[in-house]
Amino acid sequence: MAPSSSMAIAMCFFMALTPICFSKITNGGYLYPQFYDQSCPQATNIVRSIIAQAVAQDTRMAASLLRLHFHDCFVKGCDASILLDDGGSRNIISEKGSGPNRNSVRGFEIIDEIKAALETVCPQTVSCADILALAARDSTVLSGGPSWEVPAGRRDSLGASLRGSNHNIPAPNNTFQTILTKFKLKGLDIIDLVALSGSHTIGNARCGSFKQRLYSNKEKNDRLFVAQLRANCPQSGGDENLFFLDNVTPTKFDNGYYKNLMESKGMLSSDQILFTENEETMKLVKEYAADEDIFFMQFAKSMIKMGNISPLTGFRGEIRKSCRNVNG
């Protein structure tokens, strides 16, 4: 996929004493927080209510929904391609079967529930891509993290990209330069990389995603931390065993992730290298570990920027009736 130069250019106009702020997208379209104010004013409340219920029942769901948005945007842009199932009228090969997603991404049933509720009150109005963006924001807030206004107006893709999902999403064992390159190809910079990685302050990781760190002599890890992990992540087997990414405050969105990196207790190799492989990222880790407000401010800014990666706007794509299938 061609590199995306999708940093938002904010423009505000005052209409009826209410500021209307637009995020300019390079393909000529616009995203703005007030997009559904007239067509579906209940949209944000419906999304927030269902996310709140889901997170109350399963705190892990907050991280899962945040991850869905990330894994969607890094493939074909923020177009809900990750939600499509195999088959259908276009013989789609789903991204759900890719290496980064298979038996890993979750929360699809929550998105289905939100979409069904929205279709009842505002048929074919709110896109699945916007639902993912709103769900990511609400999941962050419900976990104790920052809030931000979500620019809306995305439309849904007519296809998926299994190849893109396999190659574009940063992997836990990628080198620092590989991860940074994958971010830059989406118009994101080194600051966005460190800030967005902070989402690992909540959620879980499978043993198979970090096992290489536990049994490698190449990486410097906290010995007690490694010993604790090895107990339930053996060298052979146990790949699906789950571990908190932040075992100090696992369900609270805070800056504990960065404090862990400074103590060599980053769960994933892709996390720990932010403190060991690059001087600029090391400084940012220290800054966010020392000041949670600065981290929160940058995380919100980077999430908006990520949400602007190659969205479909105007007459491109469609508004799906079901997030799992293109309209038929």
XYZ file of C-alpha atoms in Angstrom:
328
model
C 0.000 0.000 0.000
C 1.280 3.456 -0.834
C 2.488 5.579 2.072
C -0.235 7.672 3.662
C 0.320 11.357 4.389
C -2.703 11.541 6.608
C -1.805 13.994 9.357
C -4.932 16.007 10.030
C -5.148 19.639 9.053
C -7.649 21.071 11.499
C -10.074 23.680 10.250
C -12.903 25.094 12.333
C -15.910 27.075 11.206
C -18.425 28.664 13.566
C -21.965 27.800 12.583
C -24.866 28.785 14.844
C -22.287 29.504 17.566
C -21.101 25.872 17.457
C -17.565 25.221 16.239
C -17.427 22.624 13.452
C -13.910 21.183 13.178
C -12.752 19.239 10.136
C -9.794 16.907 9.657
C -8.560 17.230 6.068
C -7.673 13.929 4.416
C -5.294 13.843 1.477
C -7.802 12.048 -0.770
C -10.020 15.122 -0.666
C -12.518 14.061 1.977
C -13.172 15.356 5.459
C -13.718 13.764 8.846
C -15.234 15.760 11.687
C -16.641 14.994 15.157
C -20.068 16.444 14.377
C -20.627 14.196 11.344
C -23.641 12.372 12.853
C -25.141 15.289 14.775
C -28.044 15.566 12.316
C -28.247 12.130 10.688
C -27.909 10.024 13.859
C -27.543 12.140 17.022
C -27.889 9.041 19.233
C -24.878 7.335 17.647
C -22.161 8.173 20.178
C -24.410 7.428 23.159
C -25.410 4.048 21.725
C -21.789 3.087 21.112
C -20.703 4.248 24.574
C -23.529 2.416 26.337
C -22.829 -0.939 24.685
C -19.065 -0.625 25.192
C -19.647 0.167 28.874
C -21.735 -2.985 29.298
C -19.168 -5.103 27.459
C -16.209 -3.811 29.496
C -18.152 -4.228 32.755
C -18.662 -7.891 31.897
C -15.119 -8.441 30.588
C -12.438 -5.851 31.377
C -10.166 -7.408 28.767
C -12.623 -6.320 26.078
C -11.430 -2.701 26.293
C -7.965 -3.659 25.046
C -9.450 -5.975 22.428
C -11.601 -3.231 20.896
C -8.711 -0.771 20.937
C -6.585 -3.361 19.137
C -9.274 -3.963 16.505
C -9.076 -0.316 15.441
C -5.275 -0.476 15.269
C -5.224 -3.695 13.224
C -7.857 -2.278 10.886
C -6.106 1.020 10.178
C -2.697 -0.525 9.488
C -3.916 -2.636 6.569
C -6.015 -0.756 4.023
C -6.644 2.283 6.140
C -9.420 2.794 8.688
C -12.161 1.163 6.613
C -13.454 -1.753 8.734
C -11.890 -4.316 6.377
C -10.859 -6.354 9.436
C -14.524 -7.030 10.234
C -15.334 -8.809 6.967
C -15.886 -12.558 7.018
C -14.811 -14.998 4.310
C -17.007 -15.391 1.254
C -20.008 -13.269 0.357
C -20.895 -11.814 -3.008
C -17.305 -10.666 -3.589
C -15.632 -13.925 -2.481
C -13.714 -12.099 0.221
C -10.704 -13.676 1.917
C -10.950 -12.361 5.450
C -8.157 -10.617 7.332
C -9.248 -12.559 10.400
C -7.141 -15.490 9.216
C -3.867 -13.558 9.022
C -0.944 -14.276 11.318
C -1.461 -11.205 13.538
C -5.230 -11.793 13.782
C -5.847 -15.556 13.790
C -7.070 -16.777 17.188
C -6.036 -13.393 18.553
C -8.278 -10.454 17.624
C -11.648 -10.453 19.348
C -14.636 -8.255 20.083
C -16.452 -8.804 16.791
C -19.679 -9.704 18.556
C -19.616 -6.368 20.402
C -19.270 -4.509 17.105
C -22.181 -6.596 15.758
C -24.299 -5.571 18.733
C -23.498 -1.891 18.245
C -24.219 -2.075 14.534
C -27.568 -3.805 15.091
C -28.603 -1.122 17.592
C -27.611 1.668 15.214
C -29.381 0.049 12.272
C -32.585 0.059 14.312
C -32.550 3.812 14.928
C -30.492 5.059 11.957
C -30.524 2.522 9.097
C -27.407 2.520 6.899
C -26.100 5.726 8.394
C -23.212 4.962 10.770
C -20.281 3.119 9.221
C -18.552 0.152 10.790
C -15.259 2.025 10.394
C -16.574 4.866 12.559
C -17.917 2.360 15.093
C -14.378 0.968 15.466
C -12.948 4.458 15.998
C -15.591 5.374 18.576
C -15.241 2.018 20.341
C -11.469 2.509 20.652
C -11.961 5.918 22.254
C -14.674 4.724 24.647
C -12.652 1.638 25.639
C -9.720 3.880 26.522
C -11.869 6.230 28.617
C -13.630 3.384 30.439
C -10.224 2.000 31.409
C -9.184 5.291 32.966
C -7.404 6.760 29.957
C -7.783 10.034 28.057
C -10.718 11.095 25.915
C -10.712 12.848 22.552
C -13.194 13.981 19.946
C -13.368 11.317 17.241
C -13.489 12.757 13.718
C -16.159 10.750 11.866
C -17.333 10.290 8.306
C -15.435 7.159 7.309
C -17.106 4.702 4.976
C -16.657 0.938 4.820
C -14.455 -0.970 2.409
C -15.756 -3.359 -0.233
C -12.932 -5.816 0.343
C -10.199 -7.077 2.625
C -6.465 -7.668 2.280
C -5.082 -10.840 3.832
C -1.654 -10.037 2.429
C -1.734 -6.532 3.880
C -2.765 -7.900 7.252
C 0.121 -10.366 7.213
C 2.728 -7.789 6.205
C 1.687 -4.337 7.441
C 0.854 -4.897 11.106
C 3.876 -4.577 13.418
C 4.768 -7.903 15.009
C 6.063 -8.578 18.559
C 9.357 -9.962 17.212
C 10.000 -7.312 14.548
C 13.184 -5.273 14.808
C 12.922 -1.666 15.893
C 13.672 -0.408 12.384
C 11.028 -2.688 10.845
C 8.373 -1.451 13.265
C 9.312 2.195 12.726
C 9.200 1.694 8.949
C 5.696 0.171 9.175
C 4.561 3.220 11.139
C 6.170 5.678 8.726
C 4.504 3.988 5.749
C 1.195 4.935 7.362
C 2.173 8.544 7.932
C 2.968 8.005 11.609
C 6.249 9.055 13.222
C 8.495 7.913 16.036
C 6.480 9.875 18.614
C 3.280 8.139 17.480
C 5.078 4.791 17.745
C 5.996 5.297 21.401
C 2.659 6.858 22.355
C 0.463 4.256 20.630
C 2.558 1.428 22.061
C 1.369 2.726 25.420
C -1.972 1.034 24.711
C -0.182 -2.065 26.016
C -0.814 -0.686 29.482
C -4.013 -2.779 29.298
C -4.767 -6.165 27.797
C -3.086 -9.519 27.482
C -0.452 -11.234 25.389
C -0.198 -14.874 24.450
C 2.822 -16.865 25.554
C 3.676 -17.571 21.916
C 4.079 -13.867 21.177
C 6.923 -13.315 23.640
C 8.356 -16.779 24.309
C 11.515 -16.035 22.297
C 12.455 -13.365 24.862
C 12.277 -15.783 27.769
C 14.654 -18.341 26.323
C 17.084 -16.052 24.504
C 20.480 -15.050 25.788
C 20.564 -12.034 23.490
C 18.136 -9.839 25.406
C 18.655 -8.296 28.809
C 15.589 -8.985 30.920
C 14.728 -8.706 34.596
C 15.621 -12.192 35.897
C 12.811 -12.494 38.429
C 10.304 -11.262 35.858
C 11.514 -13.837 33.331
C 11.395 -16.642 35.922
C 7.782 -15.774 36.756
C 6.792 -15.819 33.091
C 8.583 -19.098 32.364
C 6.458 -20.826 34.992
C 3.406 -20.620 32.720
C 5.137 -20.132 29.383
C 7.284 -23.239 28.876
C 9.829 -23.534 26.106
C 7.633 -26.175 24.501
C 3.835 -25.746 24.434
C 1.570 -23.300 26.234
C 1.529 -20.832 23.348
C -2.080 -19.795 24.017
C -1.574 -19.077 27.724
C -2.458 -15.453 28.493
C -0.422 -12.931 30.479
C -1.131 -9.338 31.456
C 0.902 -6.896 29.379
C 1.200 -4.784 32.538
C 1.013 -7.037 35.586
C 1.014 -4.104 38.038
C -2.182 -2.320 36.893
C -3.428 -4.697 34.156
C -6.879 -3.193 33.608
C -6.082 0.485 34.275
C -5.055 2.713 31.411
C -2.086 4.556 32.914
C 1.612 5.144 32.301
C 2.689 1.964 34.091
C 3.708 0.461 30.743
C 6.592 2.914 30.450
C 7.688 2.384 34.034
C 7.846 -1.340 33.302
C 10.075 -0.753 30.269
C 12.513 1.213 32.427
C 12.714 -1.801 34.747
C 13.289 -4.258 31.847
C 9.812 -5.696 32.382
C 8.352 -5.084 28.958
C 6.308 -8.129 27.983
C 6.929 -8.066 24.244
C 10.243 -7.601 22.502
C 8.599 -4.850 20.434
C 7.874 -3.057 23.713
C 11.247 -3.404 25.428
C 13.253 -2.269 22.394
C 11.662 1.162 22.746
C 13.874 1.612 25.795
C 16.972 -0.210 24.580
C 17.363 0.271 20.827
C 16.927 3.990 20.172
C 17.936 7.096 22.087
C 14.922 9.150 20.992
C 12.396 6.511 22.013
C 14.232 5.987 25.295
C 13.786 9.695 26.091
C 10.095 9.493 25.269
C 9.645 6.413 27.458
C 11.262 8.272 30.366
C 9.106 11.342 29.717
C 5.841 9.380 29.646
C 6.859 7.347 32.702
C 7.481 10.574 34.611
C 4.369 12.463 33.505
C 1.131 10.614 32.794
C -0.612 13.779 31.595
C 1.922 14.235 28.794
C 1.439 10.609 27.755
C -2.342 10.941 27.769
C -2.194 14.118 25.692
C 0.070 12.547 23.079
C -1.855 9.256 23.022
C -5.089 11.090 22.186
C -3.319 13.108 19.488
C -1.745 9.996 17.962
C -5.031 8.076 18.029
C -6.720 10.832 16.027
C -3.813 10.789 13.604
C -3.964 7.004 13.256
C -7.714 7.179 12.691
C -7.018 9.416 9.686
C -5.074 6.743 7.794
C -6.580 6.496 4.296
C -10.277 6.577 5.204
C -12.924 6.147 2.531
C -15.063 9.281 2.306
C -17.671 10.813 0.028
C -18.999 8.185 -2.374
C -16.101 5.767 -1.942
C -16.918 2.472 -0.263
C -20.319 2.040 1.369
C -22.168 2.013 4.680
C -22.547 -1.687 5.445
C -25.785 -3.045 6.846
C -23.763 -5.792 8.537
C -20.159 -5.216 9.525
C -19.288 -8.796 8.573
C -20.451 -8.569 4.960
C -20.546 -6.080 2.100
C -23.993 -5.050 0.981
C -25.336 -7.517 -1.478
